Amino acid sequence: MIAFVLKRMAAALPVMVVVAAVVFAILRLTPGDPAAILAGDSATPEQLEAIRQNLGLDKPVYQQFFHWVGQLLSGDLGTSLLSGTPVLEMVVQRMGPSIALCLSTIIVAIVVAIPLGVLAAWRQGKLLDRAVMALSVLGFSIPVFVTAYVLILALSLGAGWFPVQGYKPLSEGLWPFLRSITLPTLALSSVYIALIARITRTSVIEVMNEDFIRTARAKGLNERGVLLGHALRNAAVPIVTIIGVGIAMLIGGVVVTESVFNLPGLGRLVVEAVLARDYPVIQALILLFALVYVLINLVVDVSYTIFDPRIRY
């Protein structure tokens, strides 16, 4: 197992190098000039050139790339072009809301979706199954930002139960934290509930047709024991896989959700950095997201051995 993990981590290094090179190239090739944003509309060409020299943007692209790679190897993510703040410090400051939103979203999605999927498989073809599948299609079809605005209209502006925007950290109290994170969590989890419930249903239905399920029933095991003790456990591998994919997909959903609810997280930082053409911040965040994606896939692969003893690395 340790050898497998080390090999996967070694294989991730070329992926990170390619991601770094592609991101760096795309940012430099797209239209826009950070110096013009910093200087404003009334800046003279001399002022723009002075800013470019100060930021190192006047150097050839390959020199900028190798300088950035050297910084990364030394543990320096760079400095924001706009604020002059180290990027690592900005990431640490904004990490809390994003982690809270991702954790709450995936917890809600798992707690709601897996029981729904199992019940739909148990009542295949019945009214409950059709209702769950209809909700899944609805969850896939409605964009996250539309769900977010509907929730704001109904539960914030209408009922007044939750704040429209903003974030309260857990250090300010459990109830303020829950009130600020509930609507973003509900909006973002709708897609993942639909995804996980659909895969759970399909996987459990496939397992329910296996011989060992009929044997368990013939031995007198009740339906609850068959579903939870045999069917769900043997269907766990595809379910865990889709949960891992869902966690990786949260990166895109967090950007939209944090923008709608004005949460000061990494997703909102991405939007701000893109609009301001803040190269170091964008590059560091994309590399961070790519690293998280690679680590999640590694954790999912390792977890297969827990649910299926036949899998060995």
PDB file of C-alpha atoms in Angstrom:
ATOM      1  CA  MET A   1       0.000   0.000   0.000  1.00  0.00           C
ATOM      2  CA  ILE A   2       2.777   2.450   0.889  1.00  0.00           C
ATOM      3  CA  ALA A   3       4.533   1.714  -2.392  1.00  0.00           C
ATOM      4  CA  PHE A   4       1.285   2.341  -4.272  1.00  0.00           C
ATOM      5  CA  VAL A   5       0.762   5.688  -2.537  1.00  0.00           C
ATOM      6  CA  LEU A   6       4.340   6.762  -3.253  1.00  0.00           C
ATOM      7  CA  LYS A   7       3.990   5.800  -6.916  1.00  0.00           C
ATOM      8  CA  ARG A   8       0.758   7.762  -7.240  1.00  0.00           C
ATOM      9  CA  MET A   9       2.336  10.804  -5.620  1.00  0.00           C
ATOM     10  CA  ALA A  10       5.332  10.547  -7.947  1.00  0.00           C
ATOM     11  CA  ALA A  11       3.000  10.256 -10.932  1.00  0.00           C
ATOM     12  CA  ALA A  12       1.213  13.418  -9.785  1.00  0.00           C
ATOM     13  CA  LEU A  13       4.359  15.535 -10.154  1.00  0.00           C
ATOM     14  CA  PRO A  14       4.313  15.607 -13.983  1.00  0.00           C
ATOM     15  CA  VAL A  15       0.617  16.455 -13.838  1.00  0.00           C
ATOM     16  CA  MET A  16       1.311  19.443 -11.606  1.00  0.00           C
ATOM     17  CA  VAL A  17       4.134  20.585 -13.904  1.00  0.00           C
ATOM     18  CA  VAL A  18       1.852  20.448 -16.947  1.00  0.00           C
ATOM     19  CA  VAL A  19      -0.913  22.288 -15.078  1.00  0.00           C
ATOM     20  CA  ALA A  20       1.555  24.994 -14.016  1.00  0.00           C
ATOM     21  CA  ALA A  21       2.886  25.454 -17.563  1.00  0.00           C
ATOM     22  CA  VAL A  22      -0.570  25.549 -19.170  1.00  0.00           C
ATOM     23  CA  VAL A  23      -1.984  27.996 -16.624  1.00  0.00           C
ATOM     24  CA  PHE A  24       1.036  30.262 -16.917  1.00  0.00           C
ATOM     25  CA  ALA A  25       0.838  30.271 -20.721  1.00  0.00           C
ATOM     26  CA  ILE A  26      -2.919  30.890 -20.867  1.00  0.00           C
ATOM     27  CA  LEU A  27      -2.721  33.830 -18.473  1.00  0.00           C
ATOM     28  CA  ARG A  28       0.048  35.456 -20.497  1.00  0.00           C
ATOM     29  CA  LEU A  29      -1.667  34.900 -23.851  1.00  0.00           C
ATOM     30  CA  THR A  30      -5.101  36.224 -22.887  1.00  0.00           C
ATOM     31  CA  PRO A  31      -5.815  39.925 -23.484  1.00  0.00           C
ATOM     32  CA  GLY A  32      -5.396  42.347 -20.598  1.00  0.00           C
ATOM     33  CA  ASP A  33      -2.630  44.150 -18.772  1.00  0.00           C
ATOM     34  CA  PRO A  34      -2.300  44.149 -14.959  1.00  0.00           C
ATOM     35  CA  ALA A  35      -0.233  47.329 -15.204  1.00  0.00           C
ATOM     36  CA  ALA A  36      -3.145  49.143 -16.864  1.00  0.00           C
ATOM     37  CA  ILE A  37      -5.494  47.998 -14.090  1.00  0.00           C
ATOM     38  CA  LEU A  38      -3.097  49.177 -11.404  1.00  0.00           C
ATOM     39  CA  ALA A  39      -2.339  52.516 -13.057  1.00  0.00           C
ATOM     40  CA  GLY A  40      -5.902  53.415 -14.023  1.00  0.00           C
ATOM     41  CA  ASP A  41      -7.312  54.926 -17.196  1.00  0.00           C
ATOM     42  CA  SER A  42      -5.353  58.175 -16.968  1.00  0.00           C
ATOM     43  CA  ALA A  43      -1.889  56.574 -16.811  1.00  0.00           C
ATOM     44  CA  THR A  44       0.733  57.612 -19.330  1.00  0.00           C
ATOM     45  CA  PRO A  45       2.758  55.064 -21.355  1.00  0.00           C
ATOM     46  CA  GLU A  46       5.807  55.915 -19.236  1.00  0.00           C
ATOM     47  CA  GLN A  47       3.913  55.110 -16.044  1.00  0.00           C
ATOM     48  CA  LEU A  48       2.662  51.833 -17.477  1.00  0.00           C
ATOM     49  CA  GLU A  49       6.172  50.836 -18.500  1.00  0.00           C
ATOM     50  CA  ALA A  50       7.517  51.682 -15.047  1.00  0.00           C
ATOM     51  CA  ILE A  51       4.872  49.487 -13.418  1.00  0.00           C
ATOM     52  CA  ARG A  52       5.645  46.603 -15.788  1.00  0.00           C
ATOM     53  CA  GLN A  53       9.336  46.846 -14.939  1.00  0.00           C
ATOM     54  CA  ASN A  54       8.567  46.943 -11.221  1.00  0.00           C
ATOM     55  CA  LEU A  55       6.383  43.831 -11.512  1.00  0.00           C
ATOM     56  CA  GLY A  56       8.764  41.999 -13.820  1.00  0.00           C
ATOM     57  CA  LEU A  57       6.196  41.867 -16.615  1.00  0.00           C
ATOM     58  CA  ASP A  58       8.614  43.409 -19.121  1.00  0.00           C
ATOM     59  CA  LYS A  59      10.811  40.293 -19.113  1.00  0.00           C
ATOM     60  CA  PRO A  60      10.388  37.461 -21.652  1.00  0.00           C
ATOM     61  CA  VAL A  61       7.668  34.972 -20.783  1.00  0.00           C
ATOM     62  CA  TYR A  62      10.086  32.059 -20.313  1.00  0.00           C
ATOM     63  CA  GLN A  63      12.119  34.094 -17.794  1.00  0.00           C
ATOM     64  CA  GLN A  64       8.958  34.929 -15.872  1.00  0.00           C
ATOM     65  CA  PHE A  65       8.014  31.223 -15.888  1.00  0.00           C
ATOM     66  CA  PHE A  66      11.354  29.989 -14.556  1.00  0.00           C
ATOM     67  CA  HIS A  67      11.375  32.742 -11.928  1.00  0.00           C
ATOM     68  CA  TRP A  68       7.908  31.632 -10.788  1.00  0.00           C
ATOM     69  CA  VAL A  69       8.916  27.940 -10.722  1.00  0.00           C
ATOM     70  CA  GLY A  70      11.958  28.855  -8.643  1.00  0.00           C
ATOM     71  CA  GLN A  71       9.689  30.615  -6.165  1.00  0.00           C
ATOM     72  CA  LEU A  72       7.415  27.559  -5.974  1.00  0.00           C
ATOM     73  CA  LEU A  73      10.321  25.221  -5.309  1.00  0.00           C
ATOM     74  CA  SER A  74      11.402  27.444  -2.437  1.00  0.00           C
ATOM     75  CA  GLY A  75       7.884  27.390  -0.964  1.00  0.00           C
ATOM     76  CA  ASP A  76       6.972  30.912  -2.093  1.00  0.00           C
ATOM     77  CA  LEU A  77       3.650  31.221  -3.945  1.00  0.00           C
ATOM     78  CA  GLY A  78       4.467  34.774  -4.922  1.00  0.00           C
ATOM     79  CA  THR A  79       3.035  38.169  -4.042  1.00  0.00           C
ATOM     80  CA  SER A  80      -0.238  39.703  -5.177  1.00  0.00           C
ATOM     81  CA  LEU A  81       0.269  42.318  -7.882  1.00  0.00           C
ATOM     82  CA  LEU A  82      -2.551  44.471  -6.498  1.00  0.00           C
ATOM     83  CA  SER A  83      -2.294  44.315  -2.716  1.00  0.00           C
ATOM     84  CA  GLY A  84       1.380  43.353  -2.324  1.00  0.00           C
ATOM     85  CA  THR A  85       0.305  40.655   0.148  1.00  0.00           C
ATOM     86  CA  PRO A  86       1.980  37.221  -0.021  1.00  0.00           C
ATOM     87  CA  VAL A  87      -0.321  34.823  -1.849  1.00  0.00           C
ATOM     88  CA  LEU A  88       0.110  32.138   0.818  1.00  0.00           C
ATOM     89  CA  GLU A  89      -1.161  34.563   3.442  1.00  0.00           C
ATOM     90  CA  MET A  90      -4.180  35.403   1.284  1.00  0.00           C
ATOM     91  CA  VAL A  91      -4.967  31.721   0.777  1.00  0.00           C
ATOM     92  CA  VAL A  92      -4.764  30.982   4.505  1.00  0.00           C
ATOM     93  CA  GLN A  93      -7.047  33.948   5.290  1.00  0.00           C
ATOM     94  CA  ARG A  94      -9.682  32.826   2.776  1.00  0.00           C
ATOM     95  CA  MET A  95      -9.491  29.081   3.391  1.00  0.00           C
ATOM     96  CA  GLY A  96     -11.911  28.885   6.319  1.00  0.00           C
ATOM     97  CA  PRO A  97     -15.219  29.703   4.563  1.00  0.00           C
ATOM     98  CA  SER A  98     -14.396  27.438   1.610  1.00  0.00           C
ATOM     99  CA  ILE A  99     -13.528  24.458   3.820  1.00  0.00           C
ATOM    100  CA  ALA A 100     -16.678  24.986   5.889  1.00  0.00           C
ATOM    101  CA  LEU A 101     -18.849  25.185   2.767  1.00  0.00           C
ATOM    102  CA  CYS A 102     -17.278  22.106   1.157  1.00  0.00           C
ATOM    103  CA  LEU A 103     -17.523  19.991   4.317  1.00  0.00           C
ATOM    104  CA  SER A 104     -21.122  20.969   5.051  1.00  0.00           C
ATOM    105  CA  THR A 105     -22.116  20.396   1.424  1.00  0.00           C
ATOM    106  CA  ILE A 106     -20.626  16.935   1.126  1.00  0.00           C
ATOM    107  CA  ILE A 107     -21.990  15.889   4.558  1.00  0.00           C
ATOM    108  CA  VAL A 108     -25.525  16.997   3.651  1.00  0.00           C
ATOM    109  CA  ALA A 109     -25.247  15.357   0.216  1.00  0.00           C
ATOM    110  CA  ILE A 110     -24.114  12.007   1.644  1.00  0.00           C
ATOM    111  CA  VAL A 111     -26.622  11.971   4.522  1.00  0.00           C
ATOM    112  CA  VAL A 112     -29.539  12.765   2.205  1.00  0.00           C
ATOM    113  CA  ALA A 113     -28.551  11.099  -1.074  1.00  0.00           C
ATOM    114  CA  ILE A 114     -27.460   7.615   0.027  1.00  0.00           C
ATOM    115  CA  PRO A 115     -30.695   6.798   1.942  1.00  0.00           C
ATOM    116  CA  LEU A 116     -32.736   8.199  -0.964  1.00  0.00           C
ATOM    117  CA  GLY A 117     -30.817   6.060  -3.454  1.00  0.00           C
ATOM    118  CA  VAL A 118     -31.187   2.910  -1.345  1.00  0.00           C
ATOM    119  CA  LEU A 119     -34.927   3.495  -0.873  1.00  0.00           C
ATOM    120  CA  ALA A 120     -35.378   4.129  -4.593  1.00  0.00           C
ATOM    121  CA  ALA A 121     -33.577   0.862  -5.403  1.00  0.00           C
ATOM    122  CA  TRP A 122     -35.674  -1.013  -2.844  1.00  0.00           C
ATOM    123  CA  ARG A 123     -38.904   0.365  -4.335  1.00  0.00           C
ATOM    124  CA  GLN A 124     -37.762   0.113  -7.948  1.00  0.00           C
ATOM    125  CA  GLY A 125     -40.501   1.109 -10.364  1.00  0.00           C
ATOM    126  CA  LYS A 126     -42.794   2.300  -7.553  1.00  0.00           C
ATOM    127  CA  LEU A 127     -43.921   5.833  -6.714  1.00  0.00           C
ATOM    128  CA  LEU A 128     -41.014   6.482  -4.321  1.00  0.00           C
ATOM    129  CA  ASP A 129     -38.484   5.462  -6.966  1.00  0.00           C
ATOM    130  CA  ARG A 130     -40.070   7.742  -9.556  1.00  0.00           C
ATOM    131  CA  ALA A 131     -40.162  10.638  -7.104  1.00  0.00           C
ATOM    132  CA  VAL A 132     -36.466  10.257  -6.257  1.00  0.00           C
ATOM    133  CA  MET A 133     -35.529  10.069  -9.955  1.00  0.00           C
ATOM    134  CA  ALA A 134     -37.650  13.138 -10.696  1.00  0.00           C
ATOM    135  CA  LEU A 135     -35.855  15.057  -7.950  1.00  0.00           C
ATOM    136  CA  SER A 136     -32.520  13.892  -9.358  1.00  0.00           C
ATOM    137  CA  VAL A 137     -33.359  15.177 -12.814  1.00  0.00           C
ATOM    138  CA  LEU A 138     -34.520  18.451 -11.275  1.00  0.00           C
ATOM    139  CA  GLY A 139     -31.300  18.752  -9.282  1.00  0.00           C
ATOM    140  CA  PHE A 140     -29.211  18.207 -12.419  1.00  0.00           C
ATOM    141  CA  SER A 141     -31.254  20.589 -14.547  1.00  0.00           C
ATOM    142  CA  ILE A 142     -31.330  23.687 -12.343  1.00  0.00           C
ATOM    143  CA  PRO A 143     -28.039  25.635 -12.162  1.00  0.00           C
ATOM    144  CA  VAL A 144     -26.620  26.281  -8.705  1.00  0.00           C
ATOM    145  CA  PHE A 145     -26.995  30.058  -8.933  1.00  0.00           C
ATOM    146  CA  VAL A 146     -30.709  29.707  -9.808  1.00  0.00           C
ATOM    147  CA  THR A 147     -31.260  27.451  -6.793  1.00  0.00           C
ATOM    148  CA  ALA A 148     -29.347  29.956  -4.669  1.00  0.00           C
ATOM    149  CA  TYR A 149     -31.532  32.881  -5.724  1.00  0.00           C
ATOM    150  CA  VAL A 150     -34.729  30.864  -5.179  1.00  0.00           C
ATOM    151  CA  LEU A 151     -33.575  29.978  -1.656  1.00  0.00           C
ATOM    152  CA  ILE A 152     -32.686  33.608  -0.950  1.00  0.00           C
ATOM    153  CA  LEU A 153     -36.109  34.732  -2.166  1.00  0.00           C
ATOM    154  CA  ALA A 154     -38.004  32.097  -0.174  1.00  0.00           C
ATOM    155  CA  LEU A 155     -36.037  31.651   3.052  1.00  0.00           C
ATOM    156  CA  SER A 156     -34.254  35.012   3.427  1.00  0.00           C
ATOM    157  CA  LEU A 157     -36.406  37.726   1.904  1.00  0.00           C
ATOM    158  CA  GLY A 158     -39.665  35.824   2.405  1.00  0.00           C
ATOM    159  CA  ALA A 159     -39.409  33.927   5.684  1.00  0.00           C
ATOM    160  CA  GLY A 160     -36.484  35.904   7.127  1.00  0.00           C
ATOM    161  CA  TRP A 161     -34.891  32.780   8.581  1.00  0.00           C
ATOM    162  CA  PHE A 162     -31.395  33.233   7.164  1.00  0.00           C
ATOM    163  CA  PRO A 163     -29.203  36.168   6.152  1.00  0.00           C
ATOM    164  CA  VAL A 164     -29.021  36.961   2.444  1.00  0.00           C
ATOM    165  CA  GLN A 165     -25.234  37.251   2.325  1.00  0.00           C
ATOM    166  CA  GLY A 166     -22.166  37.147   4.531  1.00  0.00           C
ATOM    167  CA  TYR A 167     -20.283  34.618   6.610  1.00  0.00           C
ATOM    168  CA  LYS A 168     -19.825  34.134  10.336  1.00  0.00           C
ATOM    169  CA  PRO A 169     -16.942  31.885  11.445  1.00  0.00           C
ATOM    170  CA  LEU A 170     -17.496  29.182  14.026  1.00  0.00           C
ATOM    171  CA  SER A 171     -15.481  31.237  16.523  1.00  0.00           C
ATOM    172  CA  GLU A 172     -18.370  33.732  16.684  1.00  0.00           C
ATOM    173  CA  GLY A 173     -20.816  31.070  17.819  1.00  0.00           C
ATOM    174  CA  LEU A 174     -22.442  27.916  16.475  1.00  0.00           C
ATOM    175  CA  TRP A 175     -25.841  29.440  15.657  1.00  0.00           C
ATOM    176  CA  PRO A 176     -24.525  32.464  13.687  1.00  0.00           C
ATOM    177  CA  PHE A 177     -22.216  30.090  11.804  1.00  0.00           C
ATOM    178  CA  LEU A 178     -25.059  27.704  10.933  1.00  0.00           C
ATOM    179  CA  ARG A 179     -27.344  30.557   9.839  1.00  0.00           C
ATOM    180  CA  SER A 180     -24.692  31.947   7.499  1.00  0.00           C
ATOM    181  CA  ILE A 181     -23.696  28.590   5.965  1.00  0.00           C
ATOM    182  CA  THR A 182     -27.132  26.928   5.611  1.00  0.00           C
ATOM    183  CA  LEU A 183     -28.346  28.570   2.390  1.00  0.00           C
ATOM    184  CA  PRO A 184     -25.027  28.180   0.521  1.00  0.00           C
ATOM    185  CA  THR A 185     -24.901  24.549   1.623  1.00  0.00           C
ATOM    186  CA  LEU A 186     -28.459  23.826   0.453  1.00  0.00           C
ATOM    187  CA  ALA A 187     -27.867  25.531  -2.871  1.00  0.00           C
ATOM    188  CA  LEU A 188     -24.576  23.779  -3.597  1.00  0.00           C
ATOM    189  CA  SER A 189     -25.605  20.346  -2.294  1.00  0.00           C
ATOM    190  CA  SER A 190     -28.658  20.074  -4.574  1.00  0.00           C
ATOM    191  CA  VAL A 191     -26.554  18.954  -7.544  1.00  0.00           C
ATOM    192  CA  TYR A 192     -24.532  16.449  -5.513  1.00  0.00           C
ATOM    193  CA  ILE A 193     -27.602  14.982  -3.837  1.00  0.00           C
ATOM    194  CA  ALA A 194     -29.028  14.290  -7.300  1.00  0.00           C
ATOM    195  CA  LEU A 195     -25.741  12.807  -8.542  1.00  0.00           C
ATOM    196  CA  ILE A 196     -25.012  10.571  -5.542  1.00  0.00           C
ATOM    197  CA  ALA A 197     -28.644   9.400  -5.189  1.00  0.00           C
ATOM    198  CA  ARG A 198     -28.791   8.348  -8.838  1.00  0.00           C
ATOM    199  CA  ILE A 199     -25.513   6.418  -8.707  1.00  0.00           C
ATOM    200  CA  THR A 200     -26.486   4.806  -5.382  1.00  0.00           C
ATOM    201  CA  ARG A 201     -29.780   3.623  -6.826  1.00  0.00           C
ATOM    202  CA  THR A 202     -28.147   2.144  -9.925  1.00  0.00           C
ATOM    203  CA  SER A 203     -25.382   0.419  -7.950  1.00  0.00           C
ATOM    204  CA  VAL A 204     -27.748  -1.081  -5.369  1.00  0.00           C
ATOM    205  CA  ILE A 205     -30.129  -2.350  -8.081  1.00  0.00           C
ATOM    206  CA  GLU A 206     -27.223  -4.136  -9.791  1.00  0.00           C
ATOM    207  CA  VAL A 207     -26.154  -5.768  -6.530  1.00  0.00           C
ATOM    208  CA  MET A 208     -29.731  -6.768  -5.618  1.00  0.00           C
ATOM    209  CA  ASN A 209     -29.767  -9.121  -8.615  1.00  0.00           C
ATOM    210  CA  GLU A 210     -26.713 -11.060  -7.396  1.00  0.00           C
ATOM    211  CA  ASP A 211     -26.897 -14.622  -6.064  1.00  0.00           C
ATOM    212  CA  PHE A 212     -25.651 -13.762  -2.569  1.00  0.00           C
ATOM    213  CA  ILE A 213     -28.646 -11.430  -2.082  1.00  0.00           C
ATOM    214  CA  ARG A 214     -31.039 -14.273  -2.857  1.00  0.00           C
ATOM    215  CA  THR A 215     -29.061 -16.496  -0.494  1.00  0.00           C
ATOM    216  CA  ALA A 216     -29.312 -13.919   2.296  1.00  0.00           C
ATOM    217  CA  ARG A 217     -33.060 -13.693   1.841  1.00  0.00           C
ATOM    218  CA  ALA A 218     -33.380 -17.477   1.746  1.00  0.00           C
ATOM    219  CA  LYS A 219     -31.618 -17.629   5.116  1.00  0.00           C
ATOM    220  CA  GLY A 220     -34.373 -15.464   6.586  1.00  0.00           C
ATOM    221  CA  LEU A 221     -32.519 -12.145   6.789  1.00  0.00           C
ATOM    222  CA  ASN A 222     -34.944  -9.218   6.913  1.00  0.00           C
ATOM    223  CA  GLU A 223     -35.051  -6.629   4.135  1.00  0.00           C
ATOM    224  CA  ARG A 224     -33.258  -3.993   6.193  1.00  0.00           C
ATOM    225  CA  GLY A 225     -30.349  -6.351   6.813  1.00  0.00           C
ATOM    226  CA  VAL A 226     -30.209  -7.278   3.140  1.00  0.00           C
ATOM    227  CA  LEU A 227     -30.164  -3.658   2.008  1.00  0.00           C
ATOM    228  CA  LEU A 228     -27.694  -2.287   4.540  1.00  0.00           C
ATOM    229  CA  GLY A 229     -25.546  -5.296   5.389  1.00  0.00           C
ATOM    230  CA  HIS A 230     -25.182  -6.824   1.936  1.00  0.00           C
ATOM    231  CA  ALA A 231     -26.427  -4.666  -0.939  1.00  0.00           C
ATOM    232  CA  LEU A 232     -25.150  -1.258   0.150  1.00  0.00           C
ATOM    233  CA  ARG A 233     -21.745  -2.495   1.267  1.00  0.00           C
ATOM    234  CA  ASN A 234     -21.115  -4.361  -1.986  1.00  0.00           C
ATOM    235  CA  ALA A 235     -22.288  -1.335  -3.974  1.00  0.00           C
ATOM    236  CA  ALA A 236     -19.976   0.977  -2.036  1.00  0.00           C
ATOM    237  CA  VAL A 237     -17.116   1.201  -4.562  1.00  0.00           C
ATOM    238  CA  PRO A 238     -18.989   3.135  -7.292  1.00  0.00           C
ATOM    239  CA  ILE A 239     -20.696   5.228  -4.615  1.00  0.00           C
ATOM    240  CA  VAL A 240     -17.358   6.182  -3.042  1.00  0.00           C
ATOM    241  CA  THR A 241     -16.010   6.951  -6.515  1.00  0.00           C
ATOM    242  CA  ILE A 242     -18.815   9.369  -7.320  1.00  0.00           C
ATOM    243  CA  ILE A 243     -18.499  10.993  -3.886  1.00  0.00           C
ATOM    244  CA  GLY A 244     -14.810  11.582  -4.621  1.00  0.00           C
ATOM    245  CA  VAL A 245     -15.662  13.040  -8.030  1.00  0.00           C
ATOM    246  CA  GLY A 246     -18.283  15.223  -6.372  1.00  0.00           C
ATOM    247  CA  ILE A 247     -15.774  16.578  -3.863  1.00  0.00           C
ATOM    248  CA  ALA A 248     -13.418  17.441  -6.712  1.00  0.00           C
ATOM    249  CA  MET A 249     -16.278  19.103  -8.622  1.00  0.00           C
ATOM    250  CA  LEU A 250     -17.049  21.259  -5.587  1.00  0.00           C
ATOM    251  CA  ILE A 251     -14.245  23.572  -6.708  1.00  0.00           C
ATOM    252  CA  GLY A 252     -16.339  24.952  -9.548  1.00  0.00           C
ATOM    253  CA  GLY A 253     -19.487  25.105  -7.453  1.00  0.00           C
ATOM    254  CA  VAL A 254     -17.735  26.965  -4.656  1.00  0.00           C
ATOM    255  CA  VAL A 255     -16.726  29.770  -7.044  1.00  0.00           C
ATOM    256  CA  VAL A 256     -20.353  30.377  -8.070  1.00  0.00           C
ATOM    257  CA  THR A 257     -21.877  29.896  -4.614  1.00  0.00           C
ATOM    258  CA  GLU A 258     -19.417  32.143  -2.811  1.00  0.00           C
ATOM    259  CA  SER A 259     -20.002  34.864  -5.401  1.00  0.00           C
ATOM    260  CA  VAL A 260     -23.790  34.706  -4.966  1.00  0.00           C
ATOM    261  CA  PHE A 261     -23.719  34.658  -1.155  1.00  0.00           C
ATOM    262  CA  ASN A 262     -20.703  36.971  -0.824  1.00  0.00           C
ATOM    263  CA  LEU A 263     -18.645  34.479   1.167  1.00  0.00           C
ATOM    264  CA  PRO A 264     -14.999  35.541   1.615  1.00  0.00           C
ATOM    265  CA  GLY A 265     -13.543  32.200   0.526  1.00  0.00           C
ATOM    266  CA  LEU A 266     -11.166  30.891  -2.099  1.00  0.00           C
ATOM    267  CA  GLY A 267     -13.847  30.808  -4.772  1.00  0.00           C
ATOM    268  CA  ARG A 268     -14.525  34.498  -4.338  1.00  0.00           C
ATOM    269  CA  LEU A 269     -10.773  35.136  -4.334  1.00  0.00           C
ATOM    270  CA  VAL A 270     -10.511  33.404  -7.728  1.00  0.00           C
ATOM    271  CA  VAL A 271     -13.141  35.735  -9.205  1.00  0.00           C
ATOM    272  CA  GLU A 272     -11.459  38.810  -7.754  1.00  0.00           C
ATOM    273  CA  ALA A 273      -8.036  37.721  -9.020  1.00  0.00           C
ATOM    274  CA  VAL A 274      -9.332  36.974 -12.533  1.00  0.00           C
ATOM    275  CA  LEU A 275     -11.071  40.339 -12.813  1.00  0.00           C
ATOM    276  CA  ALA A 276      -7.935  42.132 -11.624  1.00  0.00           C
ATOM    277  CA  ARG A 277      -5.541  40.039 -13.730  1.00  0.00           C
ATOM    278  CA  ASP A 278      -3.609  39.195 -10.576  1.00  0.00           C
ATOM    279  CA  TYR A 279      -1.344  36.526 -12.089  1.00  0.00           C
ATOM    280  CA  PRO A 280       0.347  35.161  -8.928  1.00  0.00           C
ATOM    281  CA  VAL A 281      -2.961  34.662  -7.119  1.00  0.00           C
ATOM    282  CA  ILE A 282      -4.644  32.913 -10.065  1.00  0.00           C
ATOM    283  CA  GLN A 283      -1.673  30.631 -10.664  1.00  0.00           C
ATOM    284  CA  ALA A 284      -1.371  29.657  -7.003  1.00  0.00           C
ATOM    285  CA  LEU A 285      -5.089  28.939  -6.614  1.00  0.00           C
ATOM    286  CA  ILE A 286      -5.308  26.777  -9.732  1.00  0.00           C
ATOM    287  CA  LEU A 287      -2.267  24.790  -8.623  1.00  0.00           C
ATOM    288  CA  LEU A 288      -3.832  24.385  -5.187  1.00  0.00           C
ATOM    289  CA  PHE A 289      -7.110  23.159  -6.681  1.00  0.00           C
ATOM    290  CA  ALA A 290      -5.230  20.728  -8.953  1.00  0.00           C
ATOM    291  CA  LEU A 291      -3.309  19.363  -5.946  1.00  0.00           C
ATOM    292  CA  VAL A 292      -6.537  18.895  -3.985  1.00  0.00           C
ATOM    293  CA  TYR A 293      -8.057  17.043  -6.959  1.00  0.00           C
ATOM    294  CA  VAL A 294      -5.067  14.680  -7.156  1.00  0.00           C
ATOM    295  CA  LEU A 295      -5.114  14.000  -3.397  1.00  0.00           C
ATOM    296  CA  ILE A 296      -8.857  13.301  -3.397  1.00  0.00           C
ATOM    297  CA  ASN A 297      -8.460  10.752  -6.186  1.00  0.00           C
ATOM    298  CA  LEU A 298      -5.650   9.099  -4.228  1.00  0.00           C
ATOM    299  CA  VAL A 299      -7.779   8.894  -1.070  1.00  0.00           C
ATOM    300  CA  VAL A 300     -10.669   7.398  -3.062  1.00  0.00           C
ATOM    301  CA  ASP A 301      -8.422   4.744  -4.597  1.00  0.00           C
ATOM    302  CA  VAL A 302      -7.014   3.789  -1.191  1.00  0.00           C
ATOM    303  CA  SER A 303     -10.501   3.621   0.352  1.00  0.00           C
ATOM    304  CA  TYR A 304     -11.526   0.891  -2.108  1.00  0.00           C
ATOM    305  CA  THR A 305      -9.631  -1.650   0.009  1.00  0.00           C
ATOM    306  CA  ILE A 306     -11.853  -0.822   2.988  1.00  0.00           C
ATOM    307  CA  PHE A 307     -15.128  -1.548   1.207  1.00  0.00           C
ATOM    308  CA  ASP A 308     -13.964  -4.396  -1.022  1.00  0.00           C
ATOM    309  CA  PRO A 309     -11.386  -6.779   0.534  1.00  0.00           C
ATOM    310  CA  ARG A 310     -10.761  -8.301  -2.928  1.00  0.00           C
ATOM    311  CA  ILE A 311      -8.998  -5.107  -4.030  1.00  0.00           C
ATOM    312  CA  ARG A 312      -5.298  -5.051  -3.216  1.00  0.00           C
ATOM    313  CA  TYR A 313      -2.538  -2.696  -4.291  1.00  0.00           C
TER     314      TYR A 313
END
